[in-house]
């Protein structure tokens, strides 16, 4: 059996590469080991591997004897290093027990501090520290935390008891509580525990405490909030969390002690200056939980904010200097911006965590570009370091600096970006309203990790309490949600569902706007402007373009989308869905007339009305895109999608066509299909009603000739036939397109280059790609339909059950979002191979939604496609993802 427990601190060095493995020890465990080994002050401890967590969860919550033995040995390592024994009544060793997965999941799993205290060891701690108040405060914190996290008791009961105790003594703040007050409260806490557990007392055995906490941390991997976080961040459920057990150091031993959270650079903007917060005489979780509003780390940040409470730089200059040295060391070592937790115990600095810091997209770009300039990393590393999906944050409108703002209050600028939306006061409401399409701003006194689903559903987050490094802020930055925290003028009344800011009372549902860049909260909506893609963004894109092999096109069908996509760097159109043009109100009646006609003649009459409209569409698109290639797909959806529905629509149509309403209704009835996605759609329309495709082909070629004549820039139409399953279908339709082109070229007295090709979106087409390539000059993989037809899962109905499939690990991700590499991917690879065998130069692309998904783009690179095509806002994402894929 492989080693399950790894120690760190106290001079241990591991030769075993497993001891550096983040997948095995979690990010926190691996980094604690690494910090200790480069000589930083880390309290000694040990890490139980993620493998053990997975085993524990799979095997029904059992600890093996060998694990118990390894933990006992590791505990001795801590005891020896600090010179205290666990459970020693005279001078007890206390430990923290923390989770730590492969990737950080801030606040999503459990932590217990001060473990090892009981009725006897608390007296020892009081004697050794010479501070009764500290010892009893630590014990009451422990009882409270352990009862919540391990025993699963309602933490509200303990908070209530504390509030009552303060009230009875006439105190306002916890700091007024004396040693005796804390001692009395511990007594009450123990009574609560016994009552809530039917007489079972709070555990006094320190080993029972330890194993209880380890079990709770393992179990917290499967807590609801952890599951939601994993789903939102594509973290597989099979990874498990490690457990870190570490000697306690105390930030709550008076005014020379403190605890804090810091980033080596500003995680919101990427600016190179220390960024963080600390609390004097406080314990670790006080800062991250956002319970007390913390103080600034640096003098300059304090001055800039106008705060009066001294910064750490001013209040504890020696510890601050040491911390600054550690920051620099860590950045040089990890070559990235670090997010750090530290504690100062009676003037001595201790490092409790370091990890690469979560950052906004703007900060990610600045950090990447700056670090290349500083010589810390190279261009390739910079490209690989920016999460392509994060770019989405930068592509959307921001508040117009010249717009009028009715500022209600200003809080802390915790996560940048701007959002307007309706006030909602709890996470469930946020989710429900967002589901019905409303933009909402989640407003809370403080957010707790249980709010994660509401934060995700919201466009922005406003909290009355909490600092810049509270969980709300960290999670919001990671999600790219604007967040204003610590807006202390905000008071929330959940009973009346109102929010008051100064004299202004707002109701749930009223609209506010947040500016996460300066912390402003504004009444009503504020105008926005389109983003400018310059500076660091442009630089990184330029580097990415220099390293990618695949082309990036766009899926677009309006001139506005084409223009935007081109601005975002699209190198052509990969899919122009012509059916969207048919829905336009001015033409839908001609389309309906065409569909309901009972003869070719009737259809041709209606199509003649559509021809000039389609020609205009294509002219505008070619003008926007020439001389880049434009793949235009001929009509694809089942015709009944265009049919009138309500009585008045039928009446209107009767007037236009001269047919009676009853006749039209009967025709519509005849067109009904049981399974339209597998019915009369795609190239089957062209086979049965060739005049439709003929009209579209004519419109394409006439427009292309006109644009070439007018602008001198010839567009390159790539006419694409959808839903082909056999070579013969393509043969017939290609001839139709070629004949139409020849006719138009004769009429216009000029020729232009064009291609005819097909989508590969049926398994049969993939299998027969060798034969189909004889007729196709290009393939574009329509992986939406290919996924649907390969999995036998309806695109339109999958929502009802697919999330359960992903939760249960049947699919690692939604296969309509990220390509099913094992199944659908195999068909793609096979079609690529067979298509190229027939026609070596065949052009290969992808135009399903997967063309904008970084993981799928990685697959496309490996499979050797020539280009990916994505919706306009995904074009920059695809450019970066394609470069990353090429570099991997
Ligand atoms: C596809 O099926 O992947 C595709 C791009 O076509 P549509 O989504 O229009 O069916
Ligand atoms: Mg399709």
mmCIF file with all atom_site columns, N, CA and C in Angstrom, residues 395 533 537 541 545 548 552-574 619-630 707 711 713-716 869-876 879:
data_model
loop_
_atom_site.group_PDB
_atom_site.id
_atom_site.type_symbol
_atom_site.label_atom_id
_atom_site.label_alt_id
_atom_site.label_comp_id
_atom_site.label_asym_id
_atom_site.label_entity_id
_atom_site.label_seq_id
_atom_site.pdbx_PDB_ins_code
_atom_site.Cartn_x
_atom_site.Cartn_y
_atom_site.Cartn_z
_atom_site.occupancy
_atom_site.B_iso_or_equiv
_atom_site.pdbx_formal_charge
_atom_site.auth_seq_id
_atom_site.auth_comp_id
_atom_site.auth_asym_id
_atom_site.auth_atom_id
_atom_site.pdbx_PDB_model_num
ATOM 1   N N  . UNK A 1 395 ? -14.992 41.068 -22.578 1.00 0.00 ? 395 UNK A N  1
ATOM 2   C CA . UNK A 1 395 ? -15.589 41.293 -23.890 1.00 0.00 ? 395 UNK A CA 1
ATOM 3   C C  . UNK A 1 395 ? -16.957 41.936 -23.790 1.00 0.00 ? 395 UNK A C  1
ATOM 4   N N  . UNK A 1 533 ? -10.458 46.514 -26.999 1.00 0.00 ? 533 UNK A N  1
ATOM 5   C CA . UNK A 1 533 ? -9.536  45.397 -26.827 1.00 0.00 ? 533 UNK A CA 1
ATOM 6   C C  . UNK A 1 533 ? -8.121  45.841 -27.163 1.00 0.00 ? 533 UNK A C  1
ATOM 7   N N  . UNK A 1 537 ? -4.487  42.968 -23.469 1.00 0.00 ? 537 UNK A N  1
ATOM 8   C CA . UNK A 1 537 ? -5.323  42.030 -24.215 1.00 0.00 ? 537 UNK A CA 1
ATOM 9   C C  . UNK A 1 537 ? -4.751  41.836 -25.622 1.00 0.00 ? 537 UNK A C  1
ATOM 10  N N  . UNK A 1 541 ? -3.012  38.453 -27.247 1.00 0.00 ? 541 UNK A N  1
ATOM 11  C CA . UNK A 1 541 ? -3.627  37.873 -28.446 1.00 0.00 ? 541 UNK A CA 1
ATOM 12  C C  . UNK A 1 541 ? -2.600  37.781 -29.579 1.00 0.00 ? 541 UNK A C  1
ATOM 13  N N  . UNK A 1 545 ? -1.635  34.424 -31.375 1.00 0.00 ? 545 UNK A N  1
ATOM 14  C CA . UNK A 1 545 ? -1.745  34.225 -32.821 1.00 0.00 ? 545 UNK A CA 1
ATOM 15  C C  . UNK A 1 545 ? -0.428  33.725 -33.411 1.00 0.00 ? 545 UNK A C  1
ATOM 16  N N  . UNK A 1 548 ? -0.435  29.797 -32.671 1.00 0.00 ? 548 UNK A N  1
ATOM 17  C CA . UNK A 1 548 ? -1.470  28.811 -33.002 1.00 0.00 ? 548 UNK A CA 1
ATOM 18  C C  . UNK A 1 548 ? -1.350  28.333 -34.439 1.00 0.00 ? 548 UNK A C  1
ATOM 19  N N  . UNK A 1 552 ? -9.214  30.504 -36.820 1.00 0.00 ? 552 UNK A N  1
ATOM 20  C CA . UNK A 1 552 ? -10.402 30.731 -35.990 1.00 0.00 ? 552 UNK A CA 1
ATOM 21  C C  . UNK A 1 552 ? -11.410 31.533 -36.796 1.00 0.00 ? 552 UNK A C  1
ATOM 22  N N  . UNK A 1 553 ? -12.566 30.941 -36.996 1.00 0.00 ? 553 UNK A N  1
ATOM 23  C CA . UNK A 1 553 ? -13.641 31.614 -37.722 1.00 0.00 ? 553 UNK A CA 1
ATOM 24  C C  . UNK A 1 553 ? -14.805 31.873 -36.772 1.00 0.00 ? 553 UNK A C  1
ATOM 25  N N  . UNK A 1 554 ? -15.882 32.416 -37.328 1.00 0.00 ? 554 UNK A N  1
ATOM 26  C CA . UNK A 1 554 ? -17.026 32.700 -36.459 1.00 0.00 ? 554 UNK A CA 1
ATOM 27  C C  . UNK A 1 554 ? -18.313 32.134 -37.026 1.00 0.00 ? 554 UNK A C  1
ATOM 28  N N  . UNK A 1 555 ? -19.231 31.855 -36.125 1.00 0.00 ? 555 UNK A N  1
ATOM 29  C CA . UNK A 1 555 ? -20.596 31.507 -36.526 1.00 0.00 ? 555 UNK A CA 1
ATOM 30  C C  . UNK A 1 555 ? -21.407 32.795 -36.462 1.00 0.00 ? 555 UNK A C  1
ATOM 31  N N  . UNK A 1 556 ? -21.794 33.316 -37.607 1.00 0.00 ? 556 UNK A N  1
ATOM 32  C CA . UNK A 1 556 ? -22.503 34.605 -37.610 1.00 0.00 ? 556 UNK A CA 1
ATOM 33  C C  . UNK A 1 556 ? -23.396 34.694 -38.826 1.00 0.00 ? 556 UNK A C  1
ATOM 34  N N  . UNK A 1 557 ? -24.497 35.425 -38.673 1.00 0.00 ? 557 UNK A N  1
ATOM 35  C CA . UNK A 1 557 ? -25.391 35.576 -39.828 1.00 0.00 ? 557 UNK A CA 1
ATOM 36  C C  . UNK A 1 557 ? -25.959 36.969 -39.983 1.00 0.00 ? 557 UNK A C  1
ATOM 37  N N  . UNK A 1 558 ? -25.507 37.906 -39.147 1.00 0.00 ? 558 UNK A N  1
ATOM 38  C CA . UNK A 1 558 ? -25.939 39.292 -39.383 1.00 0.00 ? 558 UNK A CA 1
ATOM 39  C C  . UNK A 1 558 ? -24.682 40.125 -39.638 1.00 0.00 ? 558 UNK A C  1
ATOM 40  N N  . UNK A 1 559 ? -24.826 41.204 -40.407 1.00 0.00 ? 559 UNK A N  1
ATOM 41  C CA . UNK A 1 559 ? -23.644 42.044 -40.670 1.00 0.00 ? 559 UNK A CA 1
ATOM 42  C C  . UNK A 1 559 ? -23.034 42.572 -39.371 1.00 0.00 ? 559 UNK A C  1
ATOM 43  N N  . UNK A 1 560 ? -23.901 42.869 -38.371 1.00 0.00 ? 560 UNK A N  1
ATOM 44  C CA . UNK A 1 560 ? -23.368 43.393 -37.103 1.00 0.00 ? 560 UNK A CA 1
ATOM 45  C C  . UNK A 1 560 ? -22.504 42.347 -36.403 1.00 0.00 ? 560 UNK A C  1
ATOM 46  N N  . UNK A 1 561 ? -22.993 41.107 -36.363 1.00 0.00 ? 561 UNK A N  1
ATOM 47  C CA . UNK A 1 561 ? -22.202 40.030 -35.740 1.00 0.00 ? 561 UNK A CA 1
ATOM 48  C C  . UNK A 1 561 ? -20.905 39.792 -36.505 1.00 0.00 ? 561 UNK A C  1
ATOM 49  N N  . UNK A 1 562 ? -21.008 39.869 -37.855 1.00 0.00 ? 562 UNK A N  1
ATOM 50  C CA . UNK A 1 562 ? -19.806 39.653 -38.672 1.00 0.00 ? 562 UNK A CA 1
ATOM 51  C C  . UNK A 1 562 ? -18.755 40.714 -38.346 1.00 0.00 ? 562 UNK A C  1
ATOM 52  N N  . UNK A 1 563 ? -19.213 41.963 -38.269 1.00 0.00 ? 563 UNK A N  1
ATOM 53  C CA . UNK A 1 563 ? -18.276 43.060 -38.025 1.00 0.00 ? 563 UNK A CA 1
ATOM 54  C C  . UNK A 1 563 ? -17.628 42.897 -36.654 1.00 0.00 ? 563 UNK A C  1
ATOM 55  N N  . UNK A 1 564 ? -18.461 42.523 -35.653 1.00 0.00 ? 564 UNK A N  1
ATOM 56  C CA . UNK A 1 564 ? -17.909 42.375 -34.309 1.00 0.00 ? 564 UNK A CA 1
ATOM 57  C C  . UNK A 1 564 ? -16.900 41.227 -34.277 1.00 0.00 ? 564 UNK A C  1
ATOM 58  N N  . UNK A 1 565 ? -17.287 40.103 -34.902 1.00 0.00 ? 565 UNK A N  1
ATOM 59  C CA . UNK A 1 565 ? -16.403 38.941 -34.901 1.00 0.00 ? 565 UNK A CA 1
ATOM 60  C C  . UNK A 1 565 ? -15.077 39.273 -35.583 1.00 0.00 ? 565 UNK A C  1
ATOM 61  N N  . UNK A 1 566 ? -15.153 40.066 -36.633 1.00 0.00 ? 566 UNK A N  1
ATOM 62  C CA . UNK A 1 566 ? -13.927 40.423 -37.354 1.00 0.00 ? 566 UNK A CA 1
ATOM 63  C C  . UNK A 1 566 ? -13.036 41.271 -36.454 1.00 0.00 ? 566 UNK A C  1
ATOM 64  N N  . UNK A 1 567 ? -13.692 42.172 -35.713 1.00 0.00 ? 567 UNK A N  1
ATOM 65  C CA . UNK A 1 567 ? -12.944 42.997 -34.763 1.00 0.00 ? 567 UNK A CA 1
ATOM 66  C C  . UNK A 1 567 ? -12.276 42.127 -33.690 1.00 0.00 ? 567 UNK A C  1
ATOM 67  N N  . UNK A 1 568 ? -12.957 41.058 -33.305 1.00 0.00 ? 568 UNK A N  1
ATOM 68  C CA . UNK A 1 568 ? -12.406 40.133 -32.314 1.00 0.00 ? 568 UNK A CA 1
ATOM 69  C C  . UNK A 1 568 ? -11.365 39.194 -32.935 1.00 0.00 ? 568 UNK A C  1
ATOM 70  N N  . UNK A 1 569 ? -11.148 39.310 -34.241 1.00 0.00 ? 569 UNK A N  1
ATOM 71  C CA . UNK A 1 569 ? -10.077 38.528 -34.865 1.00 0.00 ? 569 UNK A CA 1
ATOM 72  C C  . UNK A 1 569 ? -10.525 37.330 -35.675 1.00 0.00 ? 569 UNK A C  1
ATOM 73  N N  . UNK A 1 570 ? -11.816 37.234 -36.010 1.00 0.00 ? 570 UNK A N  1
ATOM 74  C CA . UNK A 1 570 ? -12.276 36.087 -36.791 1.00 0.00 ? 570 UNK A CA 1
ATOM 75  C C  . UNK A 1 570 ? -11.648 36.117 -38.180 1.00 0.00 ? 570 UNK A C  1
ATOM 76  N N  . UNK A 1 571 ? -11.273 34.952 -38.670 1.00 0.00 ? 571 UNK A N  1
ATOM 77  C CA . UNK A 1 571 ? -10.599 34.862 -39.965 1.00 0.00 ? 571 UNK A CA 1
ATOM 78  C C  . UNK A 1 571 ? -11.520 34.335 -41.060 1.00 0.00 ? 571 UNK A C  1
ATOM 79  N N  . UNK A 1 572 ? -12.805 34.509 -40.850 1.00 0.00 ? 572 UNK A N  1
ATOM 80  C CA . UNK A 1 572 ? -13.790 34.062 -41.825 1.00 0.00 ? 572 UNK A CA 1
ATOM 81  C C  . UNK A 1 572 ? -15.040 33.606 -41.097 1.00 0.00 ? 572 UNK A C  1
ATOM 82  N N  . UNK A 1 573 ? -16.038 33.235 -41.896 1.00 0.00 ? 573 UNK A N  1
ATOM 83  C CA . UNK A 1 573 ? -17.249 32.675 -41.287 1.00 0.00 ? 573 UNK A CA 1
ATOM 84  C C  . UNK A 1 573 ? -17.173 31.161 -41.418 1.00 0.00 ? 573 UNK A C  1
ATOM 85  N N  . UNK A 1 574 ? -17.392 30.481 -40.319 1.00 0.00 ? 574 UNK A N  1
ATOM 86  C CA . UNK A 1 574 ? -17.377 29.017 -40.347 1.00 0.00 ? 574 UNK A CA 1
ATOM 87  C C  . UNK A 1 574 ? -18.771 28.456 -40.481 1.00 0.00 ? 574 UNK A C  1
ATOM 88  N N  . UNK A 1 619 ? -25.085 39.900 -49.582 1.00 0.00 ? 619 UNK A N  1
ATOM 89  C CA . UNK A 1 619 ? -24.273 41.054 -49.995 1.00 0.00 ? 619 UNK A CA 1
ATOM 90  C C  . UNK A 1 619 ? -23.678 41.726 -48.758 1.00 0.00 ? 619 UNK A C  1
ATOM 91  N N  . UNK A 1 620 ? -24.534 41.957 -47.764 1.00 0.00 ? 620 UNK A N  1
ATOM 92  C CA . UNK A 1 620 ? -24.051 42.635 -46.548 1.00 0.00 ? 620 UNK A CA 1
ATOM 93  C C  . UNK A 1 620 ? -22.986 41.815 -45.827 1.00 0.00 ? 620 UNK A C  1
ATOM 94  N N  . UNK A 1 621 ? -23.223 40.517 -45.796 1.00 0.00 ? 621 UNK A N  1
ATOM 95  C CA . UNK A 1 621 ? -22.250 39.651 -45.111 1.00 0.00 ? 621 UNK A CA 1
ATOM 96  C C  . UNK A 1 621 ? -20.915 39.642 -45.866 1.00 0.00 ? 621 UNK A C  1
ATOM 97  N N  . UNK A 1 622 ? -20.998 39.506 -47.187 1.00 0.00 ? 622 UNK A N  1
ATOM 98  C CA . UNK A 1 622 ? -19.751 39.500 -47.972 1.00 0.00 ? 622 UNK A CA 1
ATOM 99  C C  . UNK A 1 622 ? -19.018 40.835 -47.853 1.00 0.00 ? 622 UNK A C  1
ATOM 100 N N  . UNK A 1 623 ? -19.797 41.917 -47.820 1.00 0.00 ? 623 UNK A N  1
ATOM 101 C CA . UNK A 1 623 ? -19.143 43.230 -47.667 1.00 0.00 ? 623 UNK A CA 1
ATOM 102 C C  . UNK A 1 623 ? -18.386 43.301 -46.349 1.00 0.00 ? 623 UNK A C  1
ATOM 103 N N  . UNK A 1 624 ? -18.995 42.720 -45.320 1.00 0.00 ? 624 UNK A N  1
ATOM 104 C CA . UNK A 1 624 ? -18.333 42.752 -44.005 1.00 0.00 ? 624 UNK A CA 1
ATOM 105 C C  . UNK A 1 624 ? -17.112 41.847 -43.971 1.00 0.00 ? 624 UNK A C  1
ATOM 106 N N  . UNK A 1 625 ? -17.130 40.767 -44.745 1.00 0.00 ? 625 UNK A N  1
ATOM 107 C CA . UNK A 1 625 ? -16.093 39.742 -44.569 1.00 0.00 ? 625 UNK A CA 1
ATOM 108 C C  . UNK A 1 625 ? -15.057 39.655 -45.692 1.00 0.00 ? 625 UNK A C  1
ATOM 109 N N  . UNK A 1 626 ? -15.391 40.091 -46.920 1.00 0.00 ? 626 UNK A N  1
ATOM 110 C CA . UNK A 1 626 ? -14.458 39.892 -48.045 1.00 0.00 ? 626 UNK A CA 1
ATOM 111 C C  . UNK A 1 626 ? -13.091 40.498 -47.699 1.00 0.00 ? 626 UNK A C  1
ATOM 112 N N  . UNK A 1 627 ? -11.998 39.876 -48.081 1.00 0.00 ? 627 UNK A N  1
ATOM 113 C CA . UNK A 1 627 ? -11.869 38.695 -48.939 1.00 0.00 ? 627 UNK A CA 1
ATOM 114 C C  . UNK A 1 627 ? -11.776 37.378 -48.145 1.00 0.00 ? 627 UNK A C  1
ATOM 115 N N  . UNK A 1 628 ? -12.303 37.375 -46.923 1.00 0.00 ? 628 UNK A N  1
ATOM 116 C CA . UNK A 1 628 ? -12.181 36.158 -46.120 1.00 0.00 ? 628 UNK A CA 1
ATOM 117 C C  . UNK A 1 628 ? -13.224 35.118 -46.566 1.00 0.00 ? 628 UNK A C  1
ATOM 118 N N  . UNK A 1 629 ? -12.958 33.862 -46.320 1.00 0.00 ? 629 UNK A N  1
ATOM 119 C CA . UNK A 1 629 ? -13.917 32.822 -46.717 1.00 0.00 ? 629 UNK A CA 1
ATOM 120 C C  . UNK A 1 629 ? -15.186 32.851 -45.861 1.00 0.00 ? 629 UNK A C  1
ATOM 121 N N  . UNK A 1 630 ? -16.310 32.554 -46.480 1.00 0.00 ? 630 UNK A N  1
ATOM 122 C CA . UNK A 1 630 ? -17.587 32.542 -45.755 1.00 0.00 ? 630 UNK A CA 1
ATOM 123 C C  . UNK A 1 630 ? -18.323 31.241 -46.049 1.00 0.00 ? 630 UNK A C  1
ATOM 124 N N  . UNK A 1 707 ? -20.546 42.041 -55.007 1.00 0.00 ? 707 UNK A N  1
ATOM 125 C CA . UNK A 1 707 ? -19.578 42.602 -54.052 1.00 0.00 ? 707 UNK A CA 1
ATOM 126 C C  . UNK A 1 707 ? -18.196 42.672 -54.693 1.00 0.00 ? 707 UNK A C  1
ATOM 127 N N  . UNK A 1 711 ? -16.504 46.245 -54.876 1.00 0.00 ? 711 UNK A N  1
ATOM 128 C CA . UNK A 1 711 ? -15.399 46.566 -53.952 1.00 0.00 ? 711 UNK A CA 1
ATOM 129 C C  . UNK A 1 711 ? -14.037 46.140 -54.486 1.00 0.00 ? 711 UNK A C  1
ATOM 130 N N  . UNK A 1 713 ? -12.895 43.411 -53.984 1.00 0.00 ? 713 UNK A N  1
ATOM 131 C CA . UNK A 1 713 ? -12.476 42.318 -53.106 1.00 0.00 ? 713 UNK A CA 1
ATOM 132 C C  . UNK A 1 713 ? -13.454 41.169 -53.273 1.00 0.00 ? 713 UNK A C  1
ATOM 133 N N  . UNK A 1 714 ? -12.969 40.049 -53.809 1.00 0.00 ? 714 UNK A N  1
ATOM 134 C CA . UNK A 1 714 ? -13.884 38.938 -54.030 1.00 0.00 ? 714 UNK A CA 1
ATOM 135 C C  . UNK A 1 714 ? -14.022 38.104 -52.758 1.00 0.00 ? 714 UNK A C  1
ATOM 136 N N  . UNK A 1 715 ? -15.254 37.902 -52.292 1.00 0.00 ? 715 UNK A N  1
ATOM 137 C CA . UNK A 1 715 ? -15.431 36.995 -51.166 1.00 0.00 ? 715 UNK A CA 1
ATOM 138 C C  . UNK A 1 715 ? -15.276 35.552 -51.653 1.00 0.00 ? 715 UNK A C  1
ATOM 139 N N  . UNK A 1 716 ? -15.023 34.648 -50.717 1.00 0.00 ? 716 UNK A N  1
ATOM 140 C CA . UNK A 1 716 ? -14.920 33.239 -51.118 1.00 0.00 ? 716 UNK A CA 1
ATOM 141 C C  . UNK A 1 716 ? -16.066 32.462 -50.489 1.00 0.00 ? 716 UNK A C  1
ATOM 142 N N  . UNK A 1 869 ? -14.675 27.171 -35.435 1.00 0.00 ? 869 UNK A N  1
ATOM 143 C CA . UNK A 1 869 ? -15.557 28.318 -35.631 1.00 0.00 ? 869 UNK A CA 1
ATOM 144 C C  . UNK A 1 869 ? -16.423 28.487 -34.392 1.00 0.00 ? 869 UNK A C  1
ATOM 145 N N  . UNK A 1 870 ? -16.513 29.739 -33.923 1.00 0.00 ? 870 UNK A N  1
ATOM 146 C CA . UNK A 1 870 ? -17.206 29.996 -32.662 1.00 0.00 ? 870 UNK A CA 1
ATOM 147 C C  . UNK A 1 870 ? -18.046 31.259 -32.775 1.00 0.00 ? 870 UNK A C  1
ATOM 148 N N  . UNK A 1 871 ? -19.000 31.429 -31.876 1.00 0.00 ? 871 UNK A N  1
ATOM 149 C CA . UNK A 1 871 ? -19.822 32.634 -31.888 1.00 0.00 ? 871 UNK A CA 1
ATOM 150 C C  . UNK A 1 871 ? -18.912 33.846 -31.639 1.00 0.00 ? 871 UNK A C  1
ATOM 151 N N  . UNK A 1 872 ? -19.322 35.047 -32.075 1.00 0.00 ? 872 UNK A N  1
ATOM 152 C CA . UNK A 1 872 ? -18.390 36.193 -32.048 1.00 0.00 ? 872 UNK A CA 1
ATOM 153 C C  . UNK A 1 872 ? -17.694 36.411 -30.709 1.00 0.00 ? 872 UNK A C  1
ATOM 154 N N  . UNK A 1 873 ? -18.455 36.358 -29.599 1.00 0.00 ? 873 UNK A N  1
ATOM 155 C CA . UNK A 1 873 ? -17.828 36.628 -28.302 1.00 0.00 ? 873 UNK A CA 1
ATOM 156 C C  . UNK A 1 873 ? -16.839 35.537 -27.884 1.00 0.00 ? 873 UNK A C  1
ATOM 157 N N  . UNK A 1 874 ? -16.927 34.396 -28.535 1.00 0.00 ? 874 UNK A N  1
ATOM 158 C CA . UNK A 1 874 ? -15.995 33.312 -28.200 1.00 0.00 ? 874 UNK A CA 1
ATOM 159 C C  . UNK A 1 874 ? -14.738 33.347 -29.079 1.00 0.00 ? 874 UNK A C  1
ATOM 160 N N  . UNK A 1 875 ? -14.707 34.226 -30.067 1.00 0.00 ? 875 UNK A N  1
ATOM 161 C CA . UNK A 1 875 ? -13.572 34.212 -30.999 1.00 0.00 ? 875 UNK A CA 1
ATOM 162 C C  . UNK A 1 875 ? -12.234 34.440 -30.272 1.00 0.00 ? 875 UNK A C  1
ATOM 163 N N  . UNK A 1 876 ? -12.118 35.458 -29.396 1.00 0.00 ? 876 UNK A N  1
ATOM 164 C CA . UNK A 1 876 ? -10.837 35.626 -28.704 1.00 0.00 ? 876 UNK A CA 1
ATOM 165 C C  . UNK A 1 876 ? -10.502 34.435 -27.810 1.00 0.00 ? 876 UNK A C  1
ATOM 166 N N  . UNK A 1 879 ? -9.113  31.853 -29.994 1.00 0.00 ? 879 UNK A N  1
ATOM 167 C CA . UNK A 1 879 ? -7.738  32.166 -30.451 1.00 0.00 ? 879 UNK A CA 1
ATOM 168 C C  . UNK A 1 879 ? -6.733  31.760 -29.380 1.00 0.00 ? 879 UNK A C  1
#
